């Protein structure tokens, strides 16, 4: 099918990138478009607009397909870090070619775990193996089939044994550090955890490309303590908190923090390929950061609940009130309501002293049977 550019709404981008989009559209005309044609034209027209350090992103492996072009889009978007306009525009152009060469638009999903996709891309560039180790002898569990709430291998229905609703006992001794959290706690933590994980993975891969692939992003076979301190500070602090950072053999200590008593099985599964722990440590770092900051989120939730109550009661707020300047449910009020809030005078400073006194509460007099009140009432 041809490129249906009329269906696309390109985001704001530099003129040079918009010209690429229009020129390629003109070049294709009514001709059916395939992935090989797209990547050839992108390399010819789009690639010269990028700095040399980013051109390796277009080195697609294997036969070009719509999926591989979607991975190219993901790589460009990740490398942009949300700030590089050239990479961001390149990602938008690739996305339009992938999605709008069919009707209805082609929908391609991202990998289930961004940290695994990022790890695979960087491992390819470094020439490192991308094995998928299995843990355990009797029942082999894929190490990378993560629990949706943490970094442990899932046991069933996407959840590990520590965060399952069926878990009744929580023996923290001999367990991983994430075992301290209950099922309800990790449920509430999940949005923050996933956001932090996405931020960490995107920033790390961006820095990796900026360093021309020289940045030590993989878990190293030596110098692990320094690497953790620089790349995984929360995990490094956790090792120090449990008194294991000073151990001579730091890798077994790290595995005990991550997997508890099952760290021995993980060590056997990965062998000497310690770089295979990179995605796991990324999830652990994000989880620990989210867990550490959970109190801040809870406080924010309480403030938002208070704001909802205030907005629901329609109680006028003083313009000097701190609540009137905060973001929250008050932001959905209509403009007239919002202006009326700001027009409320500071009545506290203008009330006369005589009015500021507490009103006198008159208690009803006891009524005695048979007594007639002075003003003729009964």
CSV table of C-alpha atoms in Angstrom, one decimal:
chain,number,residue,atom,x,y,z
A,1,UNK,CA,0.0,0.0,0.0
A,2,UNK,CA,1.2,3.6,-0.6
A,3,UNK,CA,2.0,6.1,2.1
A,4,UNK,CA,-1.2,7.7,3.4
A,5,UNK,CA,0.3,11.0,4.5
A,6,UNK,CA,-3.1,12.7,4.6
A,7,UNK,CA,-4.0,10.5,7.6
A,8,UNK,CA,-1.0,11.6,9.6
A,9,UNK,CA,-0.6,14.7,11.8
A,10,UNK,CA,3.1,15.4,12.0
A,11,UNK,CA,4.2,17.0,15.2
A,12,UNK,CA,6.2,20.2,15.2
A,13,UNK,CA,9.7,19.5,13.7
A,14,UNK,CA,12.5,21.4,12.0
A,15,UNK,CA,11.8,22.3,8.4
A,16,UNK,CA,14.5,20.0,7.0
A,17,UNK,CA,12.9,16.9,8.5
A,18,UNK,CA,9.4,18.0,7.3
A,19,UNK,CA,11.0,18.3,3.8
A,20,UNK,CA,12.2,14.7,4.0
A,21,UNK,CA,8.7,13.6,4.9
A,22,UNK,CA,7.2,15.5,1.9
A,23,UNK,CA,9.9,14.5,-0.6
A,24,UNK,CA,9.6,10.8,0.2
A,25,UNK,CA,5.8,11.1,0.0
A,26,UNK,CA,6.2,12.6,-3.5
A,27,UNK,CA,8.7,10.0,-4.5
A,28,UNK,CA,6.5,7.1,-3.5
A,29,UNK,CA,3.3,8.5,-5.1
A,30,UNK,CA,0.7,5.8,-5.5
A,31,UNK,CA,3.4,3.0,-5.4
A,32,UNK,CA,3.1,0.3,-2.8
A,33,UNK,CA,5.6,0.8,0.0
A,34,UNK,CA,7.6,-1.9,1.7
A,35,UNK,CA,10.1,-1.8,4.6
A,36,UNK,CA,13.2,-2.1,2.4
A,37,UNK,CA,12.1,1.0,0.3
A,38,UNK,CA,11.5,3.0,3.5
A,39,UNK,CA,14.8,2.2,5.1
A,40,UNK,CA,16.7,3.0,1.9
A,41,UNK,CA,15.1,6.4,1.5
A,42,UNK,CA,15.5,7.1,5.2
A,43,UNK,CA,19.3,6.4,5.0
A,44,UNK,CA,19.5,8.5,1.9
A,45,UNK,CA,17.5,11.5,3.1
A,46,UNK,CA,17.2,11.4,6.9
A,47,UNK,CA,20.6,10.0,7.9
A,48,UNK,CA,22.6,13.0,6.6
A,49,UNK,CA,20.7,15.3,9.0
A,50,UNK,CA,22.0,13.6,12.1
A,51,UNK,CA,25.4,13.8,13.8
A,52,UNK,CA,27.8,10.9,13.1
A,53,UNK,CA,27.4,9.6,16.7
A,54,UNK,CA,23.8,8.7,16.1
A,55,UNK,CA,24.1,7.1,12.6
A,56,UNK,CA,24.7,3.7,14.0
A,57,UNK,CA,21.1,3.6,15.1
A,58,UNK,CA,20.2,3.0,11.5
A,59,UNK,CA,22.3,-0.2,11.4
A,60,UNK,CA,19.4,-2.7,11.4
A,61,UNK,CA,20.2,-6.3,11.7
A,62,UNK,CA,18.7,-9.0,9.6
A,63,UNK,CA,15.9,-8.6,7.1
A,64,UNK,CA,14.2,-5.2,7.3
A,65,UNK,CA,10.6,-5.4,8.4
A,66,UNK,CA,8.0,-3.2,9.9
A,67,UNK,CA,8.9,-4.5,13.3
A,68,UNK,CA,12.6,-3.6,12.8
A,69,UNK,CA,11.6,-0.1,11.6
A,70,UNK,CA,9.5,0.2,14.8
A,71,UNK,CA,12.5,-0.7,16.8
A,72,UNK,CA,14.4,2.0,14.9
A,73,UNK,CA,11.7,4.5,16.0
A,74,UNK,CA,12.0,3.3,19.6
A,75,UNK,CA,15.8,3.6,19.5
A,76,UNK,CA,15.6,7.2,18.1
A,77,UNK,CA,12.9,8.2,20.6
A,78,UNK,CA,14.9,6.8,23.5
A,79,UNK,CA,18.2,8.3,22.4
A,80,UNK,CA,16.5,11.7,22.1
A,81,UNK,CA,15.8,11.7,25.8
A,82,UNK,CA,12.9,14.0,25.1
A,83,UNK,CA,15.2,17.0,24.5
A,84,UNK,CA,17.1,16.4,21.3
A,85,UNK,CA,15.0,17.9,18.5
A,86,UNK,CA,16.8,16.2,15.6
A,87,UNK,CA,16.4,12.7,17.1
A,88,UNK,CA,12.9,13.4,18.1
A,89,UNK,CA,12.0,14.6,14.6
A,90,UNK,CA,13.7,11.5,13.1
A,91,UNK,CA,11.7,9.3,15.4
A,92,UNK,CA,8.4,11.0,14.3
A,93,UNK,CA,9.3,10.6,10.6
A,94,UNK,CA,10.0,6.9,11.1
A,95,UNK,CA,6.8,6.4,13.1
A,96,UNK,CA,4.7,8.0,10.3
A,97,UNK,CA,6.2,5.7,7.7
A,98,UNK,CA,5.5,2.7,9.8
A,99,UNK,CA,2.0,3.5,10.9
A,100,UNK,CA,0.6,5.2,7.8
A,101,UNK,CA,1.5,2.8,5.0
A,102,UNK,CA,-1.8,1.0,5.5
A,103,UNK,CA,-5.4,1.7,6.3
A,104,UNK,CA,-6.4,1.6,9.1
A,105,UNK,CA,-3.1,2.7,10.6
A,106,UNK,CA,-0.6,0.0,11.5
A,107,UNK,CA,-0.3,-0.5,15.3
A,108,UNK,CA,2.9,-2.0,16.6
A,109,UNK,CA,3.4,-2.7,20.3
A,110,UNK,CA,6.5,-2.0,22.2
A,111,UNK,CA,8.3,-5.0,23.9
A,112,UNK,CA,6.8,-6.0,27.2
A,113,UNK,CA,9.9,-4.9,29.1
A,114,UNK,CA,11.8,-1.9,27.8
A,115,UNK,CA,14.8,-2.7,29.9
A,116,UNK,CA,15.2,-6.0,28.1
A,117,UNK,CA,14.9,-4.4,24.7
A,118,UNK,CA,17.4,-1.7,25.7
A,119,UNK,CA,19.8,-4.3,27.1
A,120,UNK,CA,19.6,-6.3,23.8
A,121,UNK,CA,20.4,-3.3,21.7
A,122,UNK,CA,23.4,-2.3,23.8
A,123,UNK,CA,24.6,-5.9,24.0
A,124,UNK,CA,24.5,-6.1,20.2
A,125,UNK,CA,26.6,-3.0,19.8
A,126,UNK,CA,29.1,-4.3,22.4
A,127,UNK,CA,29.2,-7.8,20.9
A,128,UNK,CA,28.0,-9.4,24.2
A,129,UNK,CA,25.9,-12.5,24.3
A,130,UNK,CA,22.2,-12.1,25.1
A,131,UNK,CA,21.4,-15.4,26.7
A,132,UNK,CA,18.1,-15.9,28.6
A,133,UNK,CA,19.1,-17.8,31.7
A,134,UNK,CA,16.8,-20.2,33.6
A,135,UNK,CA,17.0,-20.6,37.3
A,136,UNK,CA,16.5,-23.8,39.2
A,137,UNK,CA,17.2,-27.5,38.5
A,138,UNK,CA,13.8,-29.2,39.0
A,139,UNK,CA,11.6,-26.4,37.6
A,140,UNK,CA,13.6,-24.0,35.5
A,141,UNK,CA,12.3,-20.5,35.8
A,142,UNK,CA,13.2,-17.9,33.1
A,143,UNK,CA,15.2,-15.2,34.9
A,144,UNK,CA,13.8,-12.5,32.6
A,145,UNK,CA,10.1,-13.3,33.0
A,146,UNK,CA,9.8,-10.6,35.6
A,147,UNK,CA,7.1,-10.2,38.2
A,148,UNK,CA,5.0,-7.2,37.2
A,149,UNK,CA,5.8,-5.6,40.6
A,150,UNK,CA,9.5,-6.2,41.0
A,151,UNK,CA,12.6,-7.9,39.5
A,152,UNK,CA,12.0,-11.5,40.7
A,153,UNK,CA,11.0,-14.2,38.2
A,154,UNK,CA,7.2,-14.6,38.1
A,155,UNK,CA,5.7,-17.7,39.6
A,156,UNK,CA,2.2,-17.6,38.1
A,157,UNK,CA,-0.1,-15.1,36.5
A,158,UNK,CA,2.7,-12.5,36.1
A,159,UNK,CA,3.5,-12.3,39.8
A,160,UNK,CA,6.3,-13.7,41.9
A,161,UNK,CA,5.8,-15.8,45.0
A,162,UNK,CA,6.5,-12.9,47.3
A,163,UNK,CA,3.9,-10.6,45.9
A,164,UNK,CA,1.1,-13.1,45.2
A,165,UNK,CA,-2.2,-12.6,46.9
A,166,UNK,CA,-1.8,-16.2,48.2
A,167,UNK,CA,1.3,-15.4,50.1
A,168,UNK,CA,0.5,-15.8,53.8
A,169,UNK,CA,3.9,-15.8,55.5
A,170,UNK,CA,6.6,-13.2,55.0
A,171,UNK,CA,9.8,-14.5,56.5
A,172,UNK,CA,12.1,-11.6,55.7
A,173,UNK,CA,15.2,-13.6,56.8
A,174,UNK,CA,16.7,-15.2,53.8
A,175,UNK,CA,14.4,-13.4,51.4
A,176,UNK,CA,15.0,-10.7,48.8
A,177,UNK,CA,14.8,-7.1,49.8
A,178,UNK,CA,11.6,-6.5,47.9
A,179,UNK,CA,9.8,-9.2,50.0
A,180,UNK,CA,9.1,-6.7,52.7
A,181,UNK,CA,6.4,-5.2,50.6
A,182,UNK,CA,2.9,-6.6,50.7
A,183,UNK,CA,0.7,-7.3,47.6
A,184,UNK,CA,-1.3,-4.1,48.2
A,185,UNK,CA,1.8,-2.0,48.7
A,186,UNK,CA,3.4,-3.1,45.4
A,187,UNK,CA,0.1,-2.6,43.6
A,188,UNK,CA,0.2,1.1,44.8
A,189,UNK,CA,3.9,1.3,44.0
A,190,UNK,CA,3.7,0.0,40.5
A,191,UNK,CA,2.9,3.2,38.6
A,192,UNK,CA,5.9,5.0,40.2
A,193,UNK,CA,8.1,2.0,39.8
A,194,UNK,CA,7.4,1.8,36.0
A,195,UNK,CA,7.8,5.5,35.5
A,196,UNK,CA,11.2,5.4,37.3
A,197,UNK,CA,12.3,2.4,35.3
A,198,UNK,CA,11.4,4.0,32.0
A,199,UNK,CA,13.4,7.1,33.0
A,200,UNK,CA,16.4,5.1,34.1
A,201,UNK,CA,16.6,2.9,31.1
A,202,UNK,CA,16.0,5.8,28.6
A,203,UNK,CA,18.6,8.0,30.2
A,204,UNK,CA,21.2,5.2,30.4
A,205,UNK,CA,20.8,4.2,26.7
A,206,UNK,CA,21.0,7.9,25.7
A,207,UNK,CA,24.2,8.3,27.7
A,208,UNK,CA,25.6,5.1,26.1
A,209,UNK,CA,25.1,6.5,22.6
A,210,UNK,CA,26.4,9.9,23.6
A,211,UNK,CA,29.6,8.3,24.8
A,212,UNK,CA,30.0,6.6,21.5
A,213,UNK,CA,29.4,3.2,23.2
A,214,UNK,CA,32.2,3.7,25.7
A,215,UNK,CA,30.0,4.1,28.8
A,216,UNK,CA,30.1,1.1,31.2
A,217,UNK,CA,26.4,0.4,31.2
A,218,UNK,CA,26.7,-3.4,31.8
A,219,UNK,CA,27.3,-5.1,35.2
A,220,UNK,CA,31.1,-5.6,35.1
A,221,UNK,CA,33.0,-8.7,36.1
A,222,UNK,CA,35.3,-6.6,38.2
A,223,UNK,CA,35.0,-3.2,39.9
A,224,UNK,CA,31.4,-4.0,40.8
A,225,UNK,CA,31.4,-1.8,43.9
A,226,UNK,CA,32.3,1.3,41.9
A,227,UNK,CA,29.9,0.5,39.2
A,228,UNK,CA,27.0,0.1,41.6
A,229,UNK,CA,27.8,3.4,43.3
A,230,UNK,CA,27.8,5.2,39.9
A,231,UNK,CA,25.1,3.4,38.0
A,232,UNK,CA,22.9,1.9,40.7
A,233,UNK,CA,23.2,4.2,43.8
A,234,UNK,CA,20.0,3.0,45.5
A,235,UNK,CA,21.1,-0.6,45.2
A,236,UNK,CA,24.6,0.3,46.5
A,237,UNK,CA,23.1,2.0,49.5
A,238,UNK,CA,20.9,-1.1,50.2
A,239,UNK,CA,24.1,-3.3,50.2
A,240,UNK,CA,25.7,-0.9,52.6
A,241,UNK,CA,22.5,-0.8,54.8
A,242,UNK,CA,22.5,-4.6,55.2
A,243,UNK,CA,26.3,-4.6,55.9
A,244,UNK,CA,27.3,-6.4,52.8
A,245,UNK,CA,29.0,-3.7,50.8
A,246,UNK,CA,32.3,-4.3,52.5
A,247,UNK,CA,32.4,-8.0,51.7
A,248,UNK,CA,35.3,-9.1,49.6
A,249,UNK,CA,33.0,-11.1,47.3
A,250,UNK,CA,30.5,-8.5,46.4
A,251,UNK,CA,28.7,-10.4,43.7
A,252,UNK,CA,27.3,-13.1,46.0
A,253,UNK,CA,26.3,-10.3,48.4
A,254,UNK,CA,24.5,-8.5,45.6
A,255,UNK,CA,22.7,-11.7,44.6
A,256,UNK,CA,21.6,-12.3,48.2
A,257,UNK,CA,20.1,-8.8,48.3
A,258,UNK,CA,18.3,-9.3,45.0
A,259,UNK,CA,17.2,-13.0,45.3
A,260,UNK,CA,17.7,-14.0,48.9
A,261,UNK,CA,18.7,-17.6,49.5
A,262,UNK,CA,18.0,-18.3,45.8
A,263,UNK,CA,20.9,-16.0,44.8
A,264,UNK,CA,23.1,-19.2,44.6
A,265,UNK,CA,20.9,-20.6,41.9
A,266,UNK,CA,21.0,-17.4,39.9
A,267,UNK,CA,24.8,-17.4,40.1
A,268,UNK,CA,24.9,-20.8,38.6
A,269,UNK,CA,22.5,-19.8,35.9
A,270,UNK,CA,24.5,-16.8,34.7
A,271,UNK,CA,27.9,-18.4,35.2
A,272,UNK,CA,30.6,-15.8,34.4
A,273,UNK,CA,28.3,-13.7,32.3
A,274,UNK,CA,27.6,-11.1,35.0
A,275,UNK,CA,26.5,-8.6,32.4
A,276,UNK,CA,23.2,-10.6,32.2
A,277,UNK,CA,22.3,-9.0,35.5
A,278,UNK,CA,22.0,-5.6,33.9
A,279,UNK,CA,18.2,-5.6,33.3
A,280,UNK,CA,17.6,-7.0,36.8
A,281,UNK,CA,19.7,-4.4,38.5
A,282,UNK,CA,17.8,-1.7,36.5
A,283,UNK,CA,14.5,-3.0,37.8
A,284,UNK,CA,15.9,-3.3,41.3
A,285,UNK,CA,17.2,0.3,41.2
A,286,UNK,CA,13.9,1.7,40.0
A,287,UNK,CA,12.0,-0.3,42.6
A,288,UNK,CA,14.2,0.8,45.5
A,289,UNK,CA,13.9,4.5,44.4
A,290,UNK,CA,10.1,4.1,44.2
A,291,UNK,CA,9.9,2.4,47.6
A,292,UNK,CA,12.1,5.0,49.2
A,293,UNK,CA,9.8,7.8,48.0
A,294,UNK,CA,6.5,6.1,48.7
A,295,UNK,CA,5.8,8.4,51.7
A,296,UNK,CA,6.0,11.5,49.5
A,297,UNK,CA,3.4,10.0,47.1
A,298,UNK,CA,1.1,9.1,50.0
A,299,UNK,CA,1.3,12.6,51.3
A,300,UNK,CA,0.4,14.0,47.9
A,301,UNK,CA,-2.6,11.7,47.7
A,302,UNK,CA,-3.8,13.0,51.1
A,303,UNK,CA,-3.5,16.6,49.8
A,304,UNK,CA,-5.4,15.7,46.6
A,305,UNK,CA,-8.1,14.1,48.7
A,306,UNK,CA,-8.4,17.2,50.8
A,307,UNK,CA,-8.6,19.4,47.7
A,308,UNK,CA,-11.4,17.2,46.3
A,309,UNK,CA,-13.4,17.7,49.5
A,310,UNK,CA,-12.9,21.4,49.3
A,311,UNK,CA,-13.9,21.6,45.7
A,312,UNK,CA,-17.0,19.5,46.3
A,313,UNK,CA,-18.1,21.7,49.2
A,314,UNK,CA,-17.7,24.8,47.0
A,315,UNK,CA,-16.3,26.7,50.0
A,316,UNK,CA,-14.7,30.0,48.9
A,317,UNK,CA,-11.0,30.1,49.5
A,318,UNK,CA,-9.0,33.1,50.5
A,319,UNK,CA,-6.6,34.2,47.7
A,320,UNK,CA,-3.8,34.0,50.3
A,321,UNK,CA,-4.6,30.4,51.1
A,322,UNK,CA,-1.9,28.0,50.1
A,323,UNK,CA,-4.5,25.5,48.8
A,324,UNK,CA,-5.7,28.0,46.2
A,325,UNK,CA,-2.4,28.0,44.4
A,326,UNK,CA,-1.9,24.3,44.2
A,327,UNK,CA,-2.6,22.1,41.2
A,328,UNK,CA,-5.4,19.5,41.7
A,329,UNK,CA,-9.1,19.2,41.3
A,330,UNK,CA,-9.5,23.0,41.6
A,331,UNK,CA,-8.0,23.2,38.2
A,332,UNK,CA,-11.2,21.8,36.6
A,333,UNK,CA,-13.3,24.7,37.9
A,334,UNK,CA,-14.8,27.0,35.2
A,335,UNK,CA,-13.1,30.4,34.6
A,336,UNK,CA,-16.0,32.3,36.3
A,337,UNK,CA,-15.7,30.1,39.4
A,338,UNK,CA,-11.9,30.5,39.4
A,339,UNK,CA,-12.2,34.3,39.1
A,340,UNK,CA,-14.7,34.4,41.8
A,341,UNK,CA,-12.3,32.6,44.1
A,342,UNK,CA,-9.6,35.2,43.5
A,343,UNK,CA,-12.1,38.0,44.1
A,344,UNK,CA,-13.0,36.9,47.6
A,345,UNK,CA,-11.8,39.7,50.0
A,346,UNK,CA,-9.6,38.9,52.9
A,347,UNK,CA,-12.4,39.1,55.4
A,348,UNK,CA,-10.3,38.1,58.3
A,349,UNK,CA,-8.5,41.5,58.4
A,350,UNK,CA,-11.7,43.6,57.9
A,351,UNK,CA,-14.0,42.1,60.5
A,352,UNK,CA,-14.6,44.5,63.4
A,353,UNK,CA,-13.4,43.5,66.8
A,354,UNK,CA,-16.9,43.3,68.1
A,355,UNK,CA,-17.7,40.8,65.4
A,356,UNK,CA,-14.6,38.7,66.0
A,357,UNK,CA,-15.8,37.6,69.4
A,358,UNK,CA,-17.2,34.2,69.8
A,359,UNK,CA,-21.0,34.2,69.7
A,360,UNK,CA,-22.6,33.7,73.0
A,361,UNK,CA,-24.4,30.4,73.3
A,362,UNK,CA,-27.6,30.7,75.3
A,363,UNK,CA,-28.6,27.5,76.9
A,364,UNK,CA,-32.3,26.8,77.1
A,365,UNK,CA,-33.8,27.2,80.6
A,366,UNK,CA,-35.3,24.2,82.2
A,367,UNK,CA,-39.0,24.0,81.9
A,368,UNK,CA,-40.9,23.1,85.0
A,369,UNK,CA,-44.4,21.7,84.7
A,370,UNK,CA,-47.1,24.0,85.7
A,371,UNK,CA,-45.0,27.2,85.4
A,372,UNK,CA,-46.4,29.9,83.1
A,373,UNK,CA,-43.8,31.9,81.1
A,374,UNK,CA,-43.7,35.7,81.7
A,375,UNK,CA,-44.8,36.6,78.1
A,376,UNK,CA,-47.9,34.6,77.9
A,377,UNK,CA,-46.5,31.5,76.3
A,378,UNK,CA,-47.0,28.0,77.6
